[in-house]
Structures are given as C-alpha cells and as structure tokens.
mmCIF file of C-alpha atoms in Angstrom:
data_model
loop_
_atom_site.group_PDB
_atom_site.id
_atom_site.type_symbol
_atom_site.label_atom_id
_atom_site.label_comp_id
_atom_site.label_asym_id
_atom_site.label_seq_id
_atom_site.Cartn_x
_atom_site.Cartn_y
_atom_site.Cartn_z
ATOM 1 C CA UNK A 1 55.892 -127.874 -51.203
ATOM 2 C CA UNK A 2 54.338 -127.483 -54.712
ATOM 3 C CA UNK A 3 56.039 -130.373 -55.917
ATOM 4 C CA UNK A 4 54.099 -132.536 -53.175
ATOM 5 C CA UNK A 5 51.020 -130.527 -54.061
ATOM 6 C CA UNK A 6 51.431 -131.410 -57.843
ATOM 7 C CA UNK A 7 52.323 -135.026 -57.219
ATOM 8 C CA UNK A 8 49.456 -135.719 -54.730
ATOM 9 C CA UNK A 9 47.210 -133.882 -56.462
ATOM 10 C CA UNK A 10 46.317 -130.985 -53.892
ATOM 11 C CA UNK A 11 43.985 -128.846 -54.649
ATOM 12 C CA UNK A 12 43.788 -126.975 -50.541
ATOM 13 C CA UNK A 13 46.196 -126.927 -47.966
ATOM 14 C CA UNK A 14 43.631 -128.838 -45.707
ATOM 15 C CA UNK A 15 44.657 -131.961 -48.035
ATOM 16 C CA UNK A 16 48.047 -131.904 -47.126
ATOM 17 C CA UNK A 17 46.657 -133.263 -43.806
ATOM 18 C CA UNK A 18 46.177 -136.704 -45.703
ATOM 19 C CA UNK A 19 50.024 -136.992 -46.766
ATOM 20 C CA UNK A 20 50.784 -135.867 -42.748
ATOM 21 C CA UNK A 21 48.730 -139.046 -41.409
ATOM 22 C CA UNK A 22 50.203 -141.194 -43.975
ATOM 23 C CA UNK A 23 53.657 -140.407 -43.395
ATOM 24 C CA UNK A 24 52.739 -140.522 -39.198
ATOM 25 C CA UNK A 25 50.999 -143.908 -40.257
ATOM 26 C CA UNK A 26 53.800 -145.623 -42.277
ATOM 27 C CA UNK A 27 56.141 -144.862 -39.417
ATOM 28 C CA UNK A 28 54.278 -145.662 -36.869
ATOM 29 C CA UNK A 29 53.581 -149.032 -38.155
ATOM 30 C CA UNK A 30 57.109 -149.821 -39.060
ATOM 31 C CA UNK A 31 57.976 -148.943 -35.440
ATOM 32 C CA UNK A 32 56.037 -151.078 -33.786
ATOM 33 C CA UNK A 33 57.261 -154.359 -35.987
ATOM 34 C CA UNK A 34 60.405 -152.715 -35.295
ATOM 35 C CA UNK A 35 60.063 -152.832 -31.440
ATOM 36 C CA UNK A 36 58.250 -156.530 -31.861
ATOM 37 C CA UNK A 37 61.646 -158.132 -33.629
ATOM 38 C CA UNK A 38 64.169 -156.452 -31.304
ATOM 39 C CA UNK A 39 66.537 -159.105 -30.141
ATOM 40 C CA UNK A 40 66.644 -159.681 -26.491
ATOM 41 C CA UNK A 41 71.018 -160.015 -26.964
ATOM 42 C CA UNK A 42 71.368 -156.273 -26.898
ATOM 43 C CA UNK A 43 73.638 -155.147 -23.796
ATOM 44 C CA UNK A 44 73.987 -151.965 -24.718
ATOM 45 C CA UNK A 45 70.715 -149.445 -24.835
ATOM 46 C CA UNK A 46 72.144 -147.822 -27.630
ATOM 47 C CA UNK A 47 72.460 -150.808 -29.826
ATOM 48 C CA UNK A 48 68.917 -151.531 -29.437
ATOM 49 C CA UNK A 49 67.552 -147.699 -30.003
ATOM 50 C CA UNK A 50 70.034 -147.734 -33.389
ATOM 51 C CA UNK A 51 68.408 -151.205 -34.476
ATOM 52 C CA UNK A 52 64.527 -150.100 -33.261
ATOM 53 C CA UNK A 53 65.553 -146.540 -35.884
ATOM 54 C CA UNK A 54 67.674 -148.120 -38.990
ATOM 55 C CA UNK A 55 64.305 -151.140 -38.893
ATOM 56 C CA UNK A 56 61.928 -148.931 -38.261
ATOM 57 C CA UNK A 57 63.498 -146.537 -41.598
ATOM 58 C CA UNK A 58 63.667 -149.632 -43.047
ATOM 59 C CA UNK A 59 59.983 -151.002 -42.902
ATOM 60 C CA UNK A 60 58.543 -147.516 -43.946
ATOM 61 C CA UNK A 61 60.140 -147.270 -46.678
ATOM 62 C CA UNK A 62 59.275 -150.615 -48.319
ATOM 63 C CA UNK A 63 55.488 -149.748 -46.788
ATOM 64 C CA UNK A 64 56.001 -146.685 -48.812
ATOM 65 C CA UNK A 65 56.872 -148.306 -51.799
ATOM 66 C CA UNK A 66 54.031 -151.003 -51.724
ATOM 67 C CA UNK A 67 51.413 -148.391 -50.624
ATOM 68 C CA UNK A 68 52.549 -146.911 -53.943
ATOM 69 C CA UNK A 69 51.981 -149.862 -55.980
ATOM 70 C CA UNK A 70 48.704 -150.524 -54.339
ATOM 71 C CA UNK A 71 48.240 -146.760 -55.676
ATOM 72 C CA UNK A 72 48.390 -148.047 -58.972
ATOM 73 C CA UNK A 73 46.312 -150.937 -59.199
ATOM 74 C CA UNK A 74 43.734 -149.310 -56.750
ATOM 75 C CA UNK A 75 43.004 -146.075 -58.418
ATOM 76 C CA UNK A 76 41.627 -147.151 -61.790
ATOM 77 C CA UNK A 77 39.440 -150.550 -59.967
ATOM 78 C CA UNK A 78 38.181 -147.882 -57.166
ATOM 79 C CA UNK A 79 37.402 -144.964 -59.799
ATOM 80 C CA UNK A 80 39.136 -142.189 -57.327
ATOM 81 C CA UNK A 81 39.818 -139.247 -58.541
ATOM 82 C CA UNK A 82 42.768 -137.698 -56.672
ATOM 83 C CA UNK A 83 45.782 -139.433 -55.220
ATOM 84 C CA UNK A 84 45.671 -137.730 -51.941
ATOM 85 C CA UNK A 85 42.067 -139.728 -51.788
ATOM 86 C CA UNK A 86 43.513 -143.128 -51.559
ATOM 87 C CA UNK A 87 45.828 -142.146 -48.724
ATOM 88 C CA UNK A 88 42.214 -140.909 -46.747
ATOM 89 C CA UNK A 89 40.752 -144.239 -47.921
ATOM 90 C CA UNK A 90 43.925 -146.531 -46.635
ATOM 91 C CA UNK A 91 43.005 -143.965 -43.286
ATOM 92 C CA UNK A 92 39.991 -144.995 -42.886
ATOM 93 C CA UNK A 93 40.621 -148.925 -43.480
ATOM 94 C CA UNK A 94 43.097 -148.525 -40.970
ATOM 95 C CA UNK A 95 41.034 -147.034 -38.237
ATOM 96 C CA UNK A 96 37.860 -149.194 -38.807
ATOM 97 C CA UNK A 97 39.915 -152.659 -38.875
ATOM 98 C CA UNK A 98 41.680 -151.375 -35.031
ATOM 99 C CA UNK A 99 38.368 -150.037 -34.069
ATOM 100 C CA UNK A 100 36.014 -152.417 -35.013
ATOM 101 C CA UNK A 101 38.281 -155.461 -33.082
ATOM 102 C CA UNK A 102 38.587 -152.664 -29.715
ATOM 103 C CA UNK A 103 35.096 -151.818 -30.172
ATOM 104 C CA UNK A 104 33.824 -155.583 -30.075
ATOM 105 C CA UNK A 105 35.894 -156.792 -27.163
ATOM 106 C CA UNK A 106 33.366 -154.365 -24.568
ATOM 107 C CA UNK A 107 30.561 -155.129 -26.563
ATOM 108 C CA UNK A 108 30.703 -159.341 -26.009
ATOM 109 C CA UNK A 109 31.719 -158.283 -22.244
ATOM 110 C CA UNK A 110 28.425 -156.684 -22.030
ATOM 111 C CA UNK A 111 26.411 -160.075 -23.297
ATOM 112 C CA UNK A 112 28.538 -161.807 -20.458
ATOM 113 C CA UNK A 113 30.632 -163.391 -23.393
ATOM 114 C CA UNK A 114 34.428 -163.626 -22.198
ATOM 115 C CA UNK A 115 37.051 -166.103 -22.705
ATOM 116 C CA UNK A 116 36.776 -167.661 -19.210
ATOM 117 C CA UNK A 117 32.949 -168.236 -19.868
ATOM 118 C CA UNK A 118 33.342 -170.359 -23.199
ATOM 119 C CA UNK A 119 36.130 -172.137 -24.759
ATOM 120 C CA UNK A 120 38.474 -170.523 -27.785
ATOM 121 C CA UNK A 121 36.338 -172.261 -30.281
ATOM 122 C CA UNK A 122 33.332 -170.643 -29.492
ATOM 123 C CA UNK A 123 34.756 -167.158 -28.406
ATOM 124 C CA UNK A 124 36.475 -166.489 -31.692
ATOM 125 C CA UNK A 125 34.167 -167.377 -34.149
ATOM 126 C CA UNK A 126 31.297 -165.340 -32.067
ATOM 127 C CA UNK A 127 33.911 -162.426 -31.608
ATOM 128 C CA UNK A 128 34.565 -162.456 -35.674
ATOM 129 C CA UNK A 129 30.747 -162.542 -36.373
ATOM 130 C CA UNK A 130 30.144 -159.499 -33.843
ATOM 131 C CA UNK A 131 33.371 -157.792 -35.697
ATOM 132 C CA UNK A 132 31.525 -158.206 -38.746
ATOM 133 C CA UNK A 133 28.848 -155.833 -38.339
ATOM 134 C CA UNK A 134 30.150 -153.228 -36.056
ATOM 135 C CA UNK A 135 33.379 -152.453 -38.993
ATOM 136 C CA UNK A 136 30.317 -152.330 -41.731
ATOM 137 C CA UNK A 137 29.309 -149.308 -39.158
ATOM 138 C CA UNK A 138 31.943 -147.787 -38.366
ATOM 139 C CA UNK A 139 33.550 -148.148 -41.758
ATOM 140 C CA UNK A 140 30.777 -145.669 -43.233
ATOM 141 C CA UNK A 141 31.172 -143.530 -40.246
ATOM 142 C CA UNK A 142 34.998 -143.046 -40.630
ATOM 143 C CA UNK A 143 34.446 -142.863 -44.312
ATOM 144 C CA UNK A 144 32.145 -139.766 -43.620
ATOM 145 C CA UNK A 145 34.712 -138.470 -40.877
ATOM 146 C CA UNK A 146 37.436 -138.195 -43.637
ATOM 147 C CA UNK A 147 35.321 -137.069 -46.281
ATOM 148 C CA UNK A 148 34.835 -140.262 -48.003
ATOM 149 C CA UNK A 149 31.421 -140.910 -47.273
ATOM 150 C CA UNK A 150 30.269 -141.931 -51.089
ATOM 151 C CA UNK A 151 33.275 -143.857 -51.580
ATOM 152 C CA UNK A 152 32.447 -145.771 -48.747
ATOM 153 C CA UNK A 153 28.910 -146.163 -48.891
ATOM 154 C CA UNK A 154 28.706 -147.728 -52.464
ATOM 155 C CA UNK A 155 31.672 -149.804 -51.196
ATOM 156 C CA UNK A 156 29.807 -151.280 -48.290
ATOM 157 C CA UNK A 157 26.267 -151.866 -50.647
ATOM 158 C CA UNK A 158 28.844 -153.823 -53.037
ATOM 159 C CA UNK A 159 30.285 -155.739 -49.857
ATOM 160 C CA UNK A 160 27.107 -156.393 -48.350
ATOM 161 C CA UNK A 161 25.384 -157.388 -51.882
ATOM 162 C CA UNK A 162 28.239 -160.035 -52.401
ATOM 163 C CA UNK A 163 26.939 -161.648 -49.137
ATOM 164 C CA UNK A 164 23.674 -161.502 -50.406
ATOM 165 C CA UNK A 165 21.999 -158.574 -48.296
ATOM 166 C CA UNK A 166 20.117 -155.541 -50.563
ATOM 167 C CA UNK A 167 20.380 -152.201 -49.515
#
C-alpha cells in the first residue's frame, strides 16, 4: 500500500479513492467494448463469458498504459501537482462528457425538440450546440465535486476565451 501511496503521490487515505475510480473506470470501459465486439458464433455461454473477461483484461490494460502516457505529456502542459490529480481530472472529463449528452436529451424534449419533430440535420447540430453549454456547467460543477474546482475554472476561462467570450 505505500508503494501505491509513493507512486501516486498520496498524501491521505481519502486520495486513494481517486486510484479506486480509476481502476473501476478503466474496467468498466473495457467491458463494455468488450460486450459490444462479442461475436454472435458463440454456442457455448462459457466461451462468450471467457472472451467478454480475457477482452475486457485486455482493453484495460492498454487503457492503463495510454492513460499513463497521457500522464506524461499532461502533467507538465496542465501544471498539476500530484499524480493522483490527473486521475480526478480524467474523472471529471468522464462524467461531464456522459452527463452533459444525458442531460441535453430532456432538456430539447422540454423545447418540444425531438427527432420525430425535425429532420437529423437539424436535430444534431441543435443537440451539439445545447451540449455545448450545459458540459461548460457541469464541467465546473464536477470539477468542484472532486476537488478540482481551480483546475477547472481557469480551464473553462481558457476554453471559453479561445471562442472569443471574456470572463
């Protein structure tokens, strides 16, 4: 445990949360690419649980391996201090990008905008630009949630500056 500690920089046990959702998070997405390629040509329900586990194995651990490059390059650029940081900051991207996509589907049903009302060409691009400012919310919300509310607030001026809006 104090290896982990030392090589994730962890300073309180509360941090070793981070490393808990990452490791729940890298195997939860390889699982679910994992279920998504399963061949149909399985007879046997064993065949298809021992591909689903050696895949899903599989996938994390080359997710775990590119997280860890992305460590490297992000951590200097992003000026973060501890490496159990960038695992709450990958968090955090995570739950906005899912949230912001669920949270906007409700919101264009409540303006009467749905996919039987207007054709794909019109839906989409009105979905993205209704995305667009409910993940600058909730991306400084869930930044605050996981205690990476500065982090996240100069990163949304910078974001928000590069499309010409001054906060």
């Amino acid at each position: 445990m104090q290896k982990i500690k030392e090589n994730w920089e962890i300073n309180h046990n509360w941090q070793l949360l981070f490393i808990l959702l990452g490791i729940i998070g890298l195997l939860a997405s390889s699982y679910f690419i994992a279920i998504r390629i399963l061949p149909a040509t399985f007879e046997d329900i064993t065949y298809e649980y021992a591909f689903t586990g050696i895949v899903t194995l599989l996938l994390s651990f080359i997710f775990y391996k590119a997280t860890l490059w992305l460590f490297t390059k992000l951590r200097p650029r992003w000026k973060v201090t501890y490496r159990w940081e960038l695992i709450a900051i990958f968090i955090v991207f995570a739950i906005t990008g899912s949230l912001s996509a669920r949270i906007s589907g409700p919101f264009m049903g409540l303006l009467g905008l749905n996919k039987e009302s207007l054709s794909a060409w019109l839906f989409w691009p009105l979905r993205i630009l209704i995305i667009f400012p409910v993940y600058q919310v909730v991306l400084v919300c869930m930044g605050w949630v996981f205690g990476q509310h500065a982090f996240f607030w100069s990163f949304e001026k910078k974001m928000l500056a590069r499309f010409g809006i001054k906060l």
